[in-house]
Coordinates of C-alpha atoms in Angstrom, one line a residue:
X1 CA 94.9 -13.0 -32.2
X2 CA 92.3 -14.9 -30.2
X3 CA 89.1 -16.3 -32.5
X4 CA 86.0 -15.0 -30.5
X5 CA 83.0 -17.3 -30.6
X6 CA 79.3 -16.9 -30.1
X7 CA 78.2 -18.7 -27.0
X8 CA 76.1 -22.2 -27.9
X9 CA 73.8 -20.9 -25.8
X10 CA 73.2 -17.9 -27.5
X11 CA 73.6 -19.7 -30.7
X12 CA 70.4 -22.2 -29.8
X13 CA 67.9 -19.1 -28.8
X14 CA 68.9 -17.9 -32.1
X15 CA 68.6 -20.9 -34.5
X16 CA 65.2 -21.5 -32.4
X17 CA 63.9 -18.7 -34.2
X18 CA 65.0 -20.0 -37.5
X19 CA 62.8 -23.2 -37.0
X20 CA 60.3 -21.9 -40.1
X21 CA 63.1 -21.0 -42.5
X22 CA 64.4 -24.7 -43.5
X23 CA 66.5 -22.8 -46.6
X24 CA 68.4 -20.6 -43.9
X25 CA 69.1 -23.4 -41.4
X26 CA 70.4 -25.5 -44.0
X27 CA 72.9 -22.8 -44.5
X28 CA 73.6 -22.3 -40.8
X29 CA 74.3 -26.0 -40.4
X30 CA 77.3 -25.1 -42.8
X31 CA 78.6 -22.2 -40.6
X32 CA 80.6 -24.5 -38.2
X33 CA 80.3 -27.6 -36.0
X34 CA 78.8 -25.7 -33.0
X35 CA 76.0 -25.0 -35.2
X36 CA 75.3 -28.0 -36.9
X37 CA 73.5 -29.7 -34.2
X38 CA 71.2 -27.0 -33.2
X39 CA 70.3 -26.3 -37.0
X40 CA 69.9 -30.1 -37.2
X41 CA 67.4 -29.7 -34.5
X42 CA 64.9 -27.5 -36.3
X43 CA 65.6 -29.0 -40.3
X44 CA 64.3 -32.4 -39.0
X45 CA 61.8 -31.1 -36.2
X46 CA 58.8 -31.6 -38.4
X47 CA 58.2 -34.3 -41.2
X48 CA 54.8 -34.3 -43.3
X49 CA 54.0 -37.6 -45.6
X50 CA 51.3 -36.7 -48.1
X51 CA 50.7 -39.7 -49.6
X52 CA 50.1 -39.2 -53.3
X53 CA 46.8 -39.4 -54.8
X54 CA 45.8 -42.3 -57.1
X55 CA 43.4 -40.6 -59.0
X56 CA 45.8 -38.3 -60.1
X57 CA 47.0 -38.3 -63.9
X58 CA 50.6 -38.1 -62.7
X59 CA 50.2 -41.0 -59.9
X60 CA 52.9 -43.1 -61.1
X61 CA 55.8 -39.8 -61.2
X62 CA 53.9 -38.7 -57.6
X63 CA 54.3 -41.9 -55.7
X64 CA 57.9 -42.1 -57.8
X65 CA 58.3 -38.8 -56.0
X66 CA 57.1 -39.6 -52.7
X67 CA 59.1 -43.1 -52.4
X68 CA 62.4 -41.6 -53.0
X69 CA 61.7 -39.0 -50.3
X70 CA 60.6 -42.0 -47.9
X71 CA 63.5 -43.8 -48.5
X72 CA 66.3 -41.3 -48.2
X73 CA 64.6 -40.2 -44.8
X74 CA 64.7 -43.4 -44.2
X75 CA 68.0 -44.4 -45.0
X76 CA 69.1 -41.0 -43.3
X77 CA 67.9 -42.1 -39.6
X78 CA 69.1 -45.2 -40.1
X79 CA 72.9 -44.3 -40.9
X80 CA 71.6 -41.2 -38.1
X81 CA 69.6 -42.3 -35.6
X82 CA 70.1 -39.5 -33.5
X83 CA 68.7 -36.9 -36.3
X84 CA 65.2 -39.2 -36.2
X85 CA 65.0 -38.4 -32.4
X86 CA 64.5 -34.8 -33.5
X87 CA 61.7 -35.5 -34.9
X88 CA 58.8 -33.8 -32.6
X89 CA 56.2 -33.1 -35.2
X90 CA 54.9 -35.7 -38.0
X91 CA 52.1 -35.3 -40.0
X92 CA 50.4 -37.6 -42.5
X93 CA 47.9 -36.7 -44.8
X94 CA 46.0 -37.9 -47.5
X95 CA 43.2 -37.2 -50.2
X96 CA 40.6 -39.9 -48.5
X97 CA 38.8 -42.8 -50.3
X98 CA 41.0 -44.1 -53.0
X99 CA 39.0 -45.7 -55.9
X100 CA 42.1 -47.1 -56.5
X101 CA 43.8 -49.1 -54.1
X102 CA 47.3 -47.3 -53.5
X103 CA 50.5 -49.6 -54.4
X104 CA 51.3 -51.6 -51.1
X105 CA 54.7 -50.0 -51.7
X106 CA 54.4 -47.1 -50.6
X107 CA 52.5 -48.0 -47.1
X108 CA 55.8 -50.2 -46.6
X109 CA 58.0 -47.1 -47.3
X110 CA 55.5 -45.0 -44.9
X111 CA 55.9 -47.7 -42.3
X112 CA 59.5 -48.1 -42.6
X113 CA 60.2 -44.1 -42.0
X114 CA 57.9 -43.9 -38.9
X115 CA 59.2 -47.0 -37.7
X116 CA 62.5 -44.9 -37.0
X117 CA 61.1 -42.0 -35.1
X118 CA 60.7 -42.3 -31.4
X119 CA 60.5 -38.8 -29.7
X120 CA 57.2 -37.3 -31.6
X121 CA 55.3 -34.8 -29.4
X122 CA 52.6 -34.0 -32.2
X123 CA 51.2 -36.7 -34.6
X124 CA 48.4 -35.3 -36.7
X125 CA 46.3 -36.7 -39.2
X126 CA 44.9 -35.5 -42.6
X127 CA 41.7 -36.6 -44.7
X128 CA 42.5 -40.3 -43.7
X129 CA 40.8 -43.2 -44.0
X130 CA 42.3 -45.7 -41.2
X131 CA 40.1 -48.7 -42.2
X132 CA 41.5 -48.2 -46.0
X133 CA 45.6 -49.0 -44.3
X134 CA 46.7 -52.2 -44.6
X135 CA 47.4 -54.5 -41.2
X136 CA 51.4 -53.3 -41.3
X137 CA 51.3 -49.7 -41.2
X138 CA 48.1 -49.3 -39.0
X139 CA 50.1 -51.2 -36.2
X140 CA 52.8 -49.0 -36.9
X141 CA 50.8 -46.2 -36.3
X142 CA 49.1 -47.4 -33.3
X143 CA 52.9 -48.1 -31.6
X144 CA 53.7 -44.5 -31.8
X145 CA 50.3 -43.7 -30.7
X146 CA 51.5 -45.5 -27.6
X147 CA 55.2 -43.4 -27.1
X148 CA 55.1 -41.5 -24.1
X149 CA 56.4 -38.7 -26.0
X150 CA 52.8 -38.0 -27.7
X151 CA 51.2 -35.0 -26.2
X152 CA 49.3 -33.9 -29.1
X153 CA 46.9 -35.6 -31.2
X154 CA 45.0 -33.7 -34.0
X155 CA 42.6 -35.6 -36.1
X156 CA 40.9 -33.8 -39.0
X157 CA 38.5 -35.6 -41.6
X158 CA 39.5 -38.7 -39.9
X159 CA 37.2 -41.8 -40.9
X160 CA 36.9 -44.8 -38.9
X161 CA 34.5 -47.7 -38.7
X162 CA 33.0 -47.4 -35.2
X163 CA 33.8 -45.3 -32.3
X164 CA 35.1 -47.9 -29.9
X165 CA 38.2 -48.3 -32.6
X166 CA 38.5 -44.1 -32.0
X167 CA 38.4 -44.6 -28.3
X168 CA 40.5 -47.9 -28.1
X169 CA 43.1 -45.8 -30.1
X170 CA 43.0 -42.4 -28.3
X171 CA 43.3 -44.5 -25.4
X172 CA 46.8 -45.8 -26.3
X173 CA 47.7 -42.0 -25.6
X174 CA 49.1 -42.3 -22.1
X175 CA 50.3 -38.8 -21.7
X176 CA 48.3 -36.7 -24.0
X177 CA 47.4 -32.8 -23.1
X178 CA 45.5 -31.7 -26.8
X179 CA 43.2 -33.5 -28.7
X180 CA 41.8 -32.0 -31.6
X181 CA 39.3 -34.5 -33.3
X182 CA 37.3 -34.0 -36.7
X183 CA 35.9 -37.6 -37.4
X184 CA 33.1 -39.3 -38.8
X185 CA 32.3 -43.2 -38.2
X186 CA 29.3 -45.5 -39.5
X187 CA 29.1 -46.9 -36.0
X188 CA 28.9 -44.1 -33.4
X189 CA 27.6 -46.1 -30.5
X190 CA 29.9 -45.1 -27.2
X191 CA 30.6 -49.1 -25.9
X192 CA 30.2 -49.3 -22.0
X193 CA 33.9 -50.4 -21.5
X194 CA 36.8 -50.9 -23.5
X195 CA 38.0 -54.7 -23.7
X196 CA 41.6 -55.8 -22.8
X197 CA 41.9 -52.2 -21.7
X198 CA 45.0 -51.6 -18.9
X199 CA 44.2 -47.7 -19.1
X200 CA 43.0 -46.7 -15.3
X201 CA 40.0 -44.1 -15.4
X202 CA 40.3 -40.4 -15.8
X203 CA 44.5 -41.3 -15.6
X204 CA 45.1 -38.7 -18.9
X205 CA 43.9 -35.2 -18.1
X206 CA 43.6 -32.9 -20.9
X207 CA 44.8 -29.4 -20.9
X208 CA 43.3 -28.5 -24.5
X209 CA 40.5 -30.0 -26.1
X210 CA 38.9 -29.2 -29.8
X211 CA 35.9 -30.9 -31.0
X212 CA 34.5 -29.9 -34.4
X213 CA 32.2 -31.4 -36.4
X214 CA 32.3 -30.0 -39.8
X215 CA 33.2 -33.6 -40.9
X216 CA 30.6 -35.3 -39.5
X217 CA 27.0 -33.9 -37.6
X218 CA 27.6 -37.2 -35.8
X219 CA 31.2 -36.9 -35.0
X220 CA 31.2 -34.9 -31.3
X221 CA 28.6 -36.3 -29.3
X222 CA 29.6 -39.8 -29.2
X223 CA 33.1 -38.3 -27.9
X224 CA 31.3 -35.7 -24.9
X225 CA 29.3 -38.5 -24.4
X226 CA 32.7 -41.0 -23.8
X227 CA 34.1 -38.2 -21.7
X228 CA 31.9 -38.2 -19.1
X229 CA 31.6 -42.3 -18.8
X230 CA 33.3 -43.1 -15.4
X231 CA 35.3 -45.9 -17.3
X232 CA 37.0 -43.3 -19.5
X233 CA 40.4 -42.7 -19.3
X234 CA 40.7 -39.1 -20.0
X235 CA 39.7 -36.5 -17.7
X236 CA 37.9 -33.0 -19.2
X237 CA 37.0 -31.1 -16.6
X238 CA 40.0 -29.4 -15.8
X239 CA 40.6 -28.1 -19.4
X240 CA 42.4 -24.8 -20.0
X241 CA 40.5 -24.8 -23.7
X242 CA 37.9 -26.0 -25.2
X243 CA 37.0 -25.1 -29.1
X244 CA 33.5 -27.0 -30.3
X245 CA 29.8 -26.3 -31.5
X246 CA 26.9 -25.5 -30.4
X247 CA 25.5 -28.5 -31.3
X248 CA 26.6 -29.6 -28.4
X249 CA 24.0 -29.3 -25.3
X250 CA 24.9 -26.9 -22.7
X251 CA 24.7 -29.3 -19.9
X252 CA 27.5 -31.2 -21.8
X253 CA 30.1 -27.8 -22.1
X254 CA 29.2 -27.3 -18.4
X255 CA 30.9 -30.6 -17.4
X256 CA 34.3 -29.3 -19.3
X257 CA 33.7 -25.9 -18.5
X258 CA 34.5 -26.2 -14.4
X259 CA 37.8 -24.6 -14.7
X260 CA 37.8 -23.3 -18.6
X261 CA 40.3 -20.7 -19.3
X262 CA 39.5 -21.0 -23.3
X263 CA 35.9 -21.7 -24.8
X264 CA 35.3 -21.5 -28.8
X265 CA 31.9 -22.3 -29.6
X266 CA 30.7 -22.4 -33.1
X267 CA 27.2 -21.5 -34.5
X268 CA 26.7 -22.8 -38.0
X269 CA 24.0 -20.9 -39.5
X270 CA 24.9 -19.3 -42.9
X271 CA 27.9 -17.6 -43.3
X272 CA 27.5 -15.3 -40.3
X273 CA 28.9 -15.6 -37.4
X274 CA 30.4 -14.0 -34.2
X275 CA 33.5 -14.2 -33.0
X276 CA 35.2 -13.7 -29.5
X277 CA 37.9 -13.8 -28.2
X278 CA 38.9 -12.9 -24.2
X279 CA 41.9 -12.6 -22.1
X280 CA 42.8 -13.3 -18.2
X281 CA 46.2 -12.4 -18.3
X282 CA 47.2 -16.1 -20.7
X283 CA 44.2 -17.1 -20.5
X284 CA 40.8 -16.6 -22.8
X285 CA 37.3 -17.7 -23.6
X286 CA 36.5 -17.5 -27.3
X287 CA 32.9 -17.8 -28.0
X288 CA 31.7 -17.8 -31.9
X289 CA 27.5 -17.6 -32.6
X290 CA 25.4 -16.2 -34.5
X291 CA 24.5 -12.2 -34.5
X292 CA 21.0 -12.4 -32.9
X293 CA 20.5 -15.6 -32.7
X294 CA 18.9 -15.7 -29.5
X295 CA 21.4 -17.7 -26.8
X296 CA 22.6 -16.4 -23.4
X297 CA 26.2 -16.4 -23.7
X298 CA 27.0 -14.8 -20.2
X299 CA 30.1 -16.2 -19.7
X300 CA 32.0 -12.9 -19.4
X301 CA 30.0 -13.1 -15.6
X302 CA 32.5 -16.4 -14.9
X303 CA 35.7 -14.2 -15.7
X304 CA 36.6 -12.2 -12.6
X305 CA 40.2 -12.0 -13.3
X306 CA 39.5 -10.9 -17.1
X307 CA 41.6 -8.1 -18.6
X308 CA 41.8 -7.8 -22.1
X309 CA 38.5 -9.0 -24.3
X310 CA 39.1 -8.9 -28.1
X311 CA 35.6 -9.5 -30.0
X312 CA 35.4 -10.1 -33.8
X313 CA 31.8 -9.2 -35.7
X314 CA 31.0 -10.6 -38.8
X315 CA 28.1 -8.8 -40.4
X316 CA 26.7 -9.5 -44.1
X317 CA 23.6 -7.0 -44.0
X318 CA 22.9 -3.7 -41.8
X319 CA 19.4 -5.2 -40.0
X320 CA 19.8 -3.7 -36.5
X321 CA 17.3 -6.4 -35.8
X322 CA 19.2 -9.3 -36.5
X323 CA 22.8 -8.3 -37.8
X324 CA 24.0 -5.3 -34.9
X325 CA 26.7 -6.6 -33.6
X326 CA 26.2 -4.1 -30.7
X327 CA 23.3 -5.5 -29.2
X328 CA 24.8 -8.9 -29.1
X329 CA 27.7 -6.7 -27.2
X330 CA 25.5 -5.7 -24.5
X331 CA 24.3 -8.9 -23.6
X332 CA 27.9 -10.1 -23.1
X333 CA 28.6 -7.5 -20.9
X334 CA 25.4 -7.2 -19.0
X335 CA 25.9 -10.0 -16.2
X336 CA 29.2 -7.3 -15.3
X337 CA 26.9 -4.4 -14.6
X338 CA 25.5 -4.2 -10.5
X339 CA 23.6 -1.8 -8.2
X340 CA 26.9 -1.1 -6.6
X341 CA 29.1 0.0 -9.7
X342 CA 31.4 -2.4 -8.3
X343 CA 34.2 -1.9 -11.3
X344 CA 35.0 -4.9 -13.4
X345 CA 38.6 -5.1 -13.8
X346 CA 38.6 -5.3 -18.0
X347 CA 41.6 -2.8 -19.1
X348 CA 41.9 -3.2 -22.7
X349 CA 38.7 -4.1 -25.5
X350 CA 39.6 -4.6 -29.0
X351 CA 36.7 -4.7 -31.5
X352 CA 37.7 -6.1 -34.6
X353 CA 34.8 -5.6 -37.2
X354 CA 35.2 -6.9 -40.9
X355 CA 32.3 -4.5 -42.8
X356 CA 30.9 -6.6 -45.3
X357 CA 28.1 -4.2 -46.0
X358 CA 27.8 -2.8 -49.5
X359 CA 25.8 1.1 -48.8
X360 CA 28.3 3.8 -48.3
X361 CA 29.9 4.1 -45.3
X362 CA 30.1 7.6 -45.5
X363 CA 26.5 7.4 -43.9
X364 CA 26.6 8.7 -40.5
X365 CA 23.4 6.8 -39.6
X366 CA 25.5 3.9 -40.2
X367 CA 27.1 3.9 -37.3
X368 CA 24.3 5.5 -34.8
X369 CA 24.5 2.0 -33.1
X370 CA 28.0 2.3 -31.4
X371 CA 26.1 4.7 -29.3
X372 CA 25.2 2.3 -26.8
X373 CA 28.7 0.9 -26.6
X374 CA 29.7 4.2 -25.4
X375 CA 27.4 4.7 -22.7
X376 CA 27.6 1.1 -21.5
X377 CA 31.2 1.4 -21.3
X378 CA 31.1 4.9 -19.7
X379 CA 29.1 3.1 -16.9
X380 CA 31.1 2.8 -13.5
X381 CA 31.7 -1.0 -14.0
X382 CA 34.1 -0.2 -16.6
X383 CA 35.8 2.5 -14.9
X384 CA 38.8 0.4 -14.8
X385 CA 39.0 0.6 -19.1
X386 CA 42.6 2.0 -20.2
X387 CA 42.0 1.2 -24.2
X388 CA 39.1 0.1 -26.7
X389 CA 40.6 -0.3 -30.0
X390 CA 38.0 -0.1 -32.8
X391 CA 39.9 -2.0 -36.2
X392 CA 37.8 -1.4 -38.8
X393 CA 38.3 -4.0 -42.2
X394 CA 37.1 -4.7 -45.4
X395 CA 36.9 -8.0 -46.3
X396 CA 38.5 -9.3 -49.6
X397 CA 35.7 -8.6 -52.4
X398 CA 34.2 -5.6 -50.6
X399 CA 34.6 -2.2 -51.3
X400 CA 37.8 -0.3 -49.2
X401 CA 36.0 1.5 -45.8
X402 CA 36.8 5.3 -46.7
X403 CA 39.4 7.4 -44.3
X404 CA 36.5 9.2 -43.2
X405 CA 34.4 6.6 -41.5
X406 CA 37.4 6.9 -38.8
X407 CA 36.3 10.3 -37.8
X408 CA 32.3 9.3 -38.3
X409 CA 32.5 6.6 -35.7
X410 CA 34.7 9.0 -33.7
X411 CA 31.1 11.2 -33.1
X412 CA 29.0 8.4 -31.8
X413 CA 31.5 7.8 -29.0
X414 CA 31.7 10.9 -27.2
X415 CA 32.9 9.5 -23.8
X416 CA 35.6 7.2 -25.4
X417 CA 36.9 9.8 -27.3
X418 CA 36.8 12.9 -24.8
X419 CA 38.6 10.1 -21.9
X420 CA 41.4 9.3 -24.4
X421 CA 40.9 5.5 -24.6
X422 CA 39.2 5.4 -27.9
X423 CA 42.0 4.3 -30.9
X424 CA 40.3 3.6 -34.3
X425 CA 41.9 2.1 -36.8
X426 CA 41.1 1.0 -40.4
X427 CA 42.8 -1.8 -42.3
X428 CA 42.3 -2.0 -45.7
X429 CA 43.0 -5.3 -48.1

């Protein structure tokens, strides 16, 4: 009888699916030798060091912890070295300023294990403090900063001394395509050139770029501002996405924005907050601001190709004067509307709408203002519509939206409803 066996092919595009379920490759690298490579391949594709905490009351059976796992990884690639080169993802995090110094052992253990890996695509950083490393394991880091295999670079409550020490180490980062940079410094000056610098200018061109400055209020201009130095070494305005905040002046976004398939700007103001999201075929702009805040956000008028537009309303309180979502709707779409009812070529809306509000949405008042979303989208610019999905939610804490508000917001959009393109939908915690 002749043993059938499952193509390696087939068995990678299988196992690749698997990549999230360490417990089940594990098992699958058992199954046979054919499979033990390609499980291999997703056990040791991502490797996070969270270095343990000093303040901690357990510190000493945390860092006992965290060393042993250091060192058999270690051990591992050095018996293996092939297994380290699967290594495409590594991630090291931290809880910030220690008030105690940590053990200079365990930055030796951190600095042996990522001596051994040589093929990371994404290297992220976590609430780290790189002026609080010691001299060893910051060069280590900076060497794999400077593997041509880095693509990725995600920096999130990253603290540095001064900016040039940012920019001297972003600009070790050959072939990087996404940057995504949360970073505070005490120096944020932007120096006019970077010494000892072999880097040519605008040589790295970023695909994906997310600037966000929750960290720090001073932690994205000095960055926009590096960008557009002629000296710089990265390039910005051909990005497919940008994700950042309105703090940052228009003029600025409009130097990235020249061929922007993705924008995600962020108002802070509150808790409230607007979210959307559109589609060209792969490609979308994701705007986020503030529900009446009063800022031309025309940018669906730069989208000729655009096809599916998802938008996201976050409302707290039922104002129509400052929290109605709908007449922050029309402005969007009102640089689409001409004298010639030219149609735009948008075929599917999806308006996502977490109801925060706390009166009874039994009220058919309530929804009087989706009126005006009906006739603008009945106008012959938007003739070209095939679906607008309404998914109604209640946010965690709030009261469940009653089956009947389906049929309630069903009445305020006659045209959607009568043309077959409305779909409502509620989901329900």
């Amino acid at each position: 009888m002749t043993e059938s066996r499952v193509p390696s092919k087939l068995v990678d595009c299988i196992l690749k699916n698997l990549y999230f379920d360490t417990p089940t490759l594990l098992n699958c690298a058992l199954v046979g030798r054919a499979w033990v490579r390609s499980s291999q391949h997703g056990i040791f594709r991502e490797i996070v060091l969270e270095l343990p905490f000093t303040g901690h009351s357990a510190f000493a059976t945390l860092m006992d912890a965290y060393l042993k796992t250091a060192r058999h990884f270690n051990a591992l690639f050095s018996e293996k070295p092939y297994l380290a080169s699967y290594v495409r993802l590594l991630e090291l995090r931290s809880s910030g300023q220690y008030k105690v110094p940590m053990p200079k052992v365990v930055y030796t253990a951190t600095a042996s294990l990522v001596q051994r890996l040589s093929e990371v695509k994404e290297l992220k950083f976590h609430d780290f403090g790189w002026n609080t490393l010691p001299p060893l394991l910051k060069a280590v880091l900076t060497e794999l900063c400077k593997a041509p295999s880095v693509t990725q670079f995600s920096a999130t409550k990253f603290d540095i001394t001064t900016f040039t020490e940012l920019a001297s180490l972003l600009s070790n980062m050959k072939n990087l395509k996404v940057l995504d940079v949360n970073v505070a410094y005490r120096n944020g000056t932007v120096p006019r050139s970077l010494t000892k610098s072999e880097t040519k200018p605008r040589c790295i061109q970023l695909s994906d770029l997310r600037l966000i400055n929750s960290y720090s209020h001073n932690g994205v201009r000095p960055l926009m501002t590096w960008f557009q130095q002629d000296w710089c070494p990265f390039e910005v305005r051909h990005l497919n996405s940008l994700e950042t905040t309105t703090r940052v002046n228009m003029a600025t976004l409009q130097y990235c924005c020249t061929n922007l398939r993705e924008l995600k700007l962020k108002q802070h103001r509150s808790d409230e907050s607007m979210h959307v999201q559109t589609t060209n075929y792969m490609l979308s702009l994701q705007l986020t601001t503030l529900v009446g805040f009063n800022t031309k956000l025309d940018h669906l008028g730069y989208t000729p190709n655009l096809r599916s537009l998802s938008l996201m309303s976050l409302m707290s309180s039922f104002e129509p004067s400052l929290h109605n979502p709908t007449t922050w709707i029309q402005s969007l779409f009102k640089p689409l509307l001409n004298p010639d009812g030219n149609p735009f070529p948008l075929q599917h809306l999806t308006l996502s709408l977490p109801i925060r509000i706390r009166p009874p949405r039994s009220d058919p008042h309530y929804w009087d203002q989706w009126t005006a979303i009906d006739v603008l989208l009945g106008k012959p610019e938007f003739a070209l519509l095939e679906t607008v999905d309404f998914k109604l939610s209640a946010p965690l804490g709030f009261p469940e939206i009653p089956d009947g508000a389906r049929q309630l917001l069903r009445e305020k959009l006659p045209f959607l409803e009568t043309s077959g393109k409305l779909r409502v939908q509620i989901v329900n915690n």
